Short mmCIF file of C-alpha atoms in Angstrom, two decimals:
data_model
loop_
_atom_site.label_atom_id
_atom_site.label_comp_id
_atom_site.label_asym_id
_atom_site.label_seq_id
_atom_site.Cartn_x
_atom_site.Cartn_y
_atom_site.Cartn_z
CA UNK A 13 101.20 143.54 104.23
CA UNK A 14 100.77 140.11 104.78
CA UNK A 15 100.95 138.29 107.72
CA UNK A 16 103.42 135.51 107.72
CA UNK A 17 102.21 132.11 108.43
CA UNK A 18 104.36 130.19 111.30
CA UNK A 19 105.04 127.02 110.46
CA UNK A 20 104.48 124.34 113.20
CA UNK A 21 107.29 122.72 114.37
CA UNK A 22 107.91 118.71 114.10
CA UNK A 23 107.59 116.49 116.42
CA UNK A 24 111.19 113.82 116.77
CA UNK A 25 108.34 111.27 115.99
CA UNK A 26 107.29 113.18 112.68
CA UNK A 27 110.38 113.15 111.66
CA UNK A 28 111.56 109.88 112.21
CA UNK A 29 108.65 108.68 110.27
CA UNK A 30 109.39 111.00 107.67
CA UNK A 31 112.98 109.89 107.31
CA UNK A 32 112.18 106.19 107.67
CA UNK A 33 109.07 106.32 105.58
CA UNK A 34 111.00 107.19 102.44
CA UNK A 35 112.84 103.88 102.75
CA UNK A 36 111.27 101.45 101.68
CA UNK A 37 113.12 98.51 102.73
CA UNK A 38 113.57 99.84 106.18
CA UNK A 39 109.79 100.04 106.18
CA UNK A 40 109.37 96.78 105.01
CA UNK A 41 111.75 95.49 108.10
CA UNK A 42 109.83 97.40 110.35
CA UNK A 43 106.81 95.45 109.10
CA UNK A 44 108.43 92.25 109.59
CA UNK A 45 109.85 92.74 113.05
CA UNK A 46 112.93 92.04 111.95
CA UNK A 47 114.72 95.91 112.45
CA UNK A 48 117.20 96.91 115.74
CA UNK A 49 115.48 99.85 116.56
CA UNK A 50 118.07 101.26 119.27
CA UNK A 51 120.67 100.78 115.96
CA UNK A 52 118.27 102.84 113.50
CA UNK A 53 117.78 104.97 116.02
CA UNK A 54 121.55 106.13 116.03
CA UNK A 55 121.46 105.92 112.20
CA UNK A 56 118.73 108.86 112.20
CA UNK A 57 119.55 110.61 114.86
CA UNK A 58 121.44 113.15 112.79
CA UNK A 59 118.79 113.56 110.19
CA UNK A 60 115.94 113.99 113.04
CA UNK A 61 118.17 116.82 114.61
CA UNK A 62 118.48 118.60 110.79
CA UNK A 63 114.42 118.05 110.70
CA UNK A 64 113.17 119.16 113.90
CA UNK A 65 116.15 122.23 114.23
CA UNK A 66 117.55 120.71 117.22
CA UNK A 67 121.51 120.64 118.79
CA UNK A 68 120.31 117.30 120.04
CA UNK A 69 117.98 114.81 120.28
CA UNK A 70 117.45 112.25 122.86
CA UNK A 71 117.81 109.01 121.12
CA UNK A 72 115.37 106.82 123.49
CA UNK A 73 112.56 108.98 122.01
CA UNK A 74 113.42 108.21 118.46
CA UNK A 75 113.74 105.06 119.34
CA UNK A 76 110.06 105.01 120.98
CA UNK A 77 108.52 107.06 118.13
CA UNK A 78 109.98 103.67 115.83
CA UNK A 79 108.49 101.12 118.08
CA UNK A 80 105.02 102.98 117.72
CA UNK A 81 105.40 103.26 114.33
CA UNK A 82 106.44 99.77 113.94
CA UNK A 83 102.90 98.40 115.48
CA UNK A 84 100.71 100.65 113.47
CA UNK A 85 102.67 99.17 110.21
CA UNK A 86 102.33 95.68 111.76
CA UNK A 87 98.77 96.57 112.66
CA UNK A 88 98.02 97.48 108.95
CA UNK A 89 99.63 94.18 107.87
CA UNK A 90 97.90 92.25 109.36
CA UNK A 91 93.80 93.63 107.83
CA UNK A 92 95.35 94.06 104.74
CA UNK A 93 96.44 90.33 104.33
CA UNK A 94 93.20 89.48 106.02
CA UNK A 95 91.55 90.99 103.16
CA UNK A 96 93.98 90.00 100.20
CA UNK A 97 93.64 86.56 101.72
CA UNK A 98 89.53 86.87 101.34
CA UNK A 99 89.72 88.62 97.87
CA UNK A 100 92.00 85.60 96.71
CA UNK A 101 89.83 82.76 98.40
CA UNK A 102 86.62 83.74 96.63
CA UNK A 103 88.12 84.15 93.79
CA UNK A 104 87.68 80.90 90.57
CA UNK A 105 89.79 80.17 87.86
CA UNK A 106 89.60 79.62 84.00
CA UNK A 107 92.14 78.47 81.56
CA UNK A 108 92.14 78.96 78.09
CA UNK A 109 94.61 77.40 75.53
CA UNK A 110 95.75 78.40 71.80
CA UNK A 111 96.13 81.89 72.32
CA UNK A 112 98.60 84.41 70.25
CA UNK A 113 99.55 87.93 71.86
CA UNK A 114 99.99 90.73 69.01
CA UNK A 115 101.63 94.25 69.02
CA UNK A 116 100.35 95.88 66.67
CA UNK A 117 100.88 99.81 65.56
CA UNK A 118 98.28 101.66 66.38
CA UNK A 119 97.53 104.16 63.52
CA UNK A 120 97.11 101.17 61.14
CA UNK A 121 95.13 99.31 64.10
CA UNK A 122 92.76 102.18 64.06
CA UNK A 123 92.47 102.57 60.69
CA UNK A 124 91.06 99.56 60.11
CA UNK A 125 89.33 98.72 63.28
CA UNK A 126 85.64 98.75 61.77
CA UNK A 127 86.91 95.80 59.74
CA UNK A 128 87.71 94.19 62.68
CA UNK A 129 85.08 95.19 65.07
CA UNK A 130 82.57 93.46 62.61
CA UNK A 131 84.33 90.52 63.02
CA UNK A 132 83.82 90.22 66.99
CA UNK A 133 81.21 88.19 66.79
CA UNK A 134 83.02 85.27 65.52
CA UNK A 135 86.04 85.49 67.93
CA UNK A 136 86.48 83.03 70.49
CA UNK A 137 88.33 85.52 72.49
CA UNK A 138 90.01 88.97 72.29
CA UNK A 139 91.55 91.32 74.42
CA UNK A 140 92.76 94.84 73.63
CA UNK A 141 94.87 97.55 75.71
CA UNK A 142 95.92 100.72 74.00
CA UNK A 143 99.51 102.23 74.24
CA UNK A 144 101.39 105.47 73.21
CA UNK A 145 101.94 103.61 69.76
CA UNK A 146 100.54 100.59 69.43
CA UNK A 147 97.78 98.21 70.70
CA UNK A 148 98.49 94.71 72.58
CA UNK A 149 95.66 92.30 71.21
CA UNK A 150 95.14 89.38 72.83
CA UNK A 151 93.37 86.64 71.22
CA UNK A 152 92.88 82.79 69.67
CA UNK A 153 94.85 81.71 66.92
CA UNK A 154 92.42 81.33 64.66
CA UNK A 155 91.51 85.23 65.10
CA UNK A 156 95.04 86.09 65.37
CA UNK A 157 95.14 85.36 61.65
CA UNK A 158 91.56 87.28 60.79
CA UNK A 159 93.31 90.51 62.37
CA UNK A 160 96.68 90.26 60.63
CA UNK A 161 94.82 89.45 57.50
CA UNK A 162 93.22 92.62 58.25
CA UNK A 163 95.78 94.97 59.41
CA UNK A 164 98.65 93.63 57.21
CA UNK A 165 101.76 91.65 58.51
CA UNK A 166 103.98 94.99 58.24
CA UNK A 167 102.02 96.57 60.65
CA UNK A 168 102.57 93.67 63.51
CA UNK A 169 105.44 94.63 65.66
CA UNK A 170 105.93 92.31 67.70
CA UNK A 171 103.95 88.09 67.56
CA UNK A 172 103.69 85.93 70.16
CA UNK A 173 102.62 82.48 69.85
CA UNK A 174 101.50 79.37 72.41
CA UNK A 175 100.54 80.96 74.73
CA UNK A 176 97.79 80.24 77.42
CA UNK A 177 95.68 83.00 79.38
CA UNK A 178 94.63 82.20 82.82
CA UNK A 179 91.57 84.35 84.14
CA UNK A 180 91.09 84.85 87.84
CA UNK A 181 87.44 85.95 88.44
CA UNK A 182 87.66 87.78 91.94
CA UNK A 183 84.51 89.76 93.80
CA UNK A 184 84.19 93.20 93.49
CA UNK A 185 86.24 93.91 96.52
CA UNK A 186 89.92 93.12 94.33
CA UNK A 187 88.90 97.19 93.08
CA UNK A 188 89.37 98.13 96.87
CA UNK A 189 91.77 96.07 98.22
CA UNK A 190 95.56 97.10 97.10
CA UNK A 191 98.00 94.45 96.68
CA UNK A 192 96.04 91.31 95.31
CA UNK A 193 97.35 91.26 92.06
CA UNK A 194 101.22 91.74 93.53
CA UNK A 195 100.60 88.67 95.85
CA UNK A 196 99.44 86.94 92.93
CA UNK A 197 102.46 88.12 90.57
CA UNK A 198 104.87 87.45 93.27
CA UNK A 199 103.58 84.02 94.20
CA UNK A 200 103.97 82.86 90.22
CA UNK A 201 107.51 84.31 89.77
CA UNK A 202 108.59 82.90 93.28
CA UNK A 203 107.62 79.45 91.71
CA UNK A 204 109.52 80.29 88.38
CA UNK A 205 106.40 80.80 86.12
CA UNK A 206 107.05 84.13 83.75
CA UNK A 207 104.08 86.03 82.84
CA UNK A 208 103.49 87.23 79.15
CA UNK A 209 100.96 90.19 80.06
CA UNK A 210 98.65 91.13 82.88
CA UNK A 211 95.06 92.22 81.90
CA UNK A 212 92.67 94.04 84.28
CA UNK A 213 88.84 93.84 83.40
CA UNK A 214 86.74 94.83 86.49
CA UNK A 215 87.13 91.78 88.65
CA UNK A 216 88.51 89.66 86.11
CA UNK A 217 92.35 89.53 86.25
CA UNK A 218 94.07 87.95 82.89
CA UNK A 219 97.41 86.44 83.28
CA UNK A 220 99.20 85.37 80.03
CA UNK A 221 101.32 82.67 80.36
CA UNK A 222 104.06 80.54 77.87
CA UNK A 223 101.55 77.34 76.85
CA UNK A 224 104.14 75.19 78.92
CA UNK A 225 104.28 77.40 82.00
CA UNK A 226 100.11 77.16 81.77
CA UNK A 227 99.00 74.03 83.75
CA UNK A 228 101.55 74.61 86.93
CA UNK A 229 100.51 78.31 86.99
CA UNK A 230 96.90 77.38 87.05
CA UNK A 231 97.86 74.68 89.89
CA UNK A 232 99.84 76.81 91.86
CA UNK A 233 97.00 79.18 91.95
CA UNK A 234 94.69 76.45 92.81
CA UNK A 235 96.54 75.07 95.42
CA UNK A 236 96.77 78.73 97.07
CA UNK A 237 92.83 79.60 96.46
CA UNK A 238 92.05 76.35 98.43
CA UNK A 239 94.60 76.42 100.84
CA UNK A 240 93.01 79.89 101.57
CA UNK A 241 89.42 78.54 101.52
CA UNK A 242 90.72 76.35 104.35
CA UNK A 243 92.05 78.99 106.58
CA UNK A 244 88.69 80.83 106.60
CA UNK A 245 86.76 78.24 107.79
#
């Protein structure tokens, strides 16, 4: 017969973070500073006693487990916006105008993709990500007509014209370091720019942008990569 594993109990601190850390927002105040721990304290209490198989729980030592984990959150913070801030400081821009984003379906794409592969050479740019169904091309106007030339109009779901594609070449770190490209997303939309699509090509990050969204974008992110530069030195 086999023996039966015990389980070990948890700790009022392991299950505090185990409650909290499935909140996301509470996490987020935690982060911030900004969170009455003797109040979320009393708010878990019950659910720490149900965890850890308790009749009570003395609420001081929920309240020190959340001040603990509080400072390792804060603690983590702080390196990783240390190294978003590097990532984003070493990173350069490019802009490139008169582009058209395409959906097109992707058994027709497919089909005829050796006409279009032997028309690279002559594109001034293209971009392609694969679906379920279809395939998002990304490319210059003038190409934009080669491949619906090819492909047939019928088979274009979905056309999207002046547009402008912003590239952010970053060093190989951006692979390693997670939140980069939601600091980046978060600092255009705060600012009222929408973005079209977001392409990820090793360390080259490819924001589509509306044509007359294109210029602030690009000095928004300027203004931040510099500003950046500056704090480093």
């Amino acid at each position: 017969m086999p023996r039966e594993v015990k389980q070990e109990p948890i700790s009022i601190a392991e299950a505090a973070r185990l409650i909290v850390g499935s909140r996301p927002s509470i996490v987020d105040g935690l982060r911030q500073g900004v969170i009455n721990f003797s109040a979320l304290a009393e708010m878990i209490k019950e659910q720490v006693m149900e965890i850890v198989g308790r009749q009570s729980v003395n609420v001081d030592s929920i309240k020190m487990a959340l001040m603990r984990y509080a400072e390792e959150l804060k603690s983590k913070k702080k390196l990783l916006e240390e190294q978003i801030t590097e990532v984003i400081a070493k990173s350069i821009l490019e802009l490139k105008n008169d582009v058209a984003v395409l959906t097109v379906d992707q058994k027709n794409f497919i089909i005829r993709f050796d006409q279009i592969f032997k028309s690279l050479n002559s594109f001034r740019f293209l971009q392609l990500t694969q679906g379920n169904e279809t395939f998002t091309v990304v490319t210059d106007l003038q190409s934009k007509e080669k491949i619906v030339e090819v492909v047939g109009q019928k088979s274009i779901i979905l056309e999207i014209e002046d547009q402008s594609v912003i590239v952010i070449i970053s060093p190989h770190q951006i692979i390693e370091v997670p939140g980069v490209i939601a600091y980046i997303t978060d600092l255009l939309s705060t600012n009222g720019v929408n973005i079209t699509q977001i392409i990820s090509c090793y360390t080259d990050t490819l924001l589509i942008v509306d044509r007359k969204d294109a210029l602030r974008a690009y000095q928004i992110l300027e203004n931040k990569i510099l500003s950046l530069r500056k704090m480093l030195k």
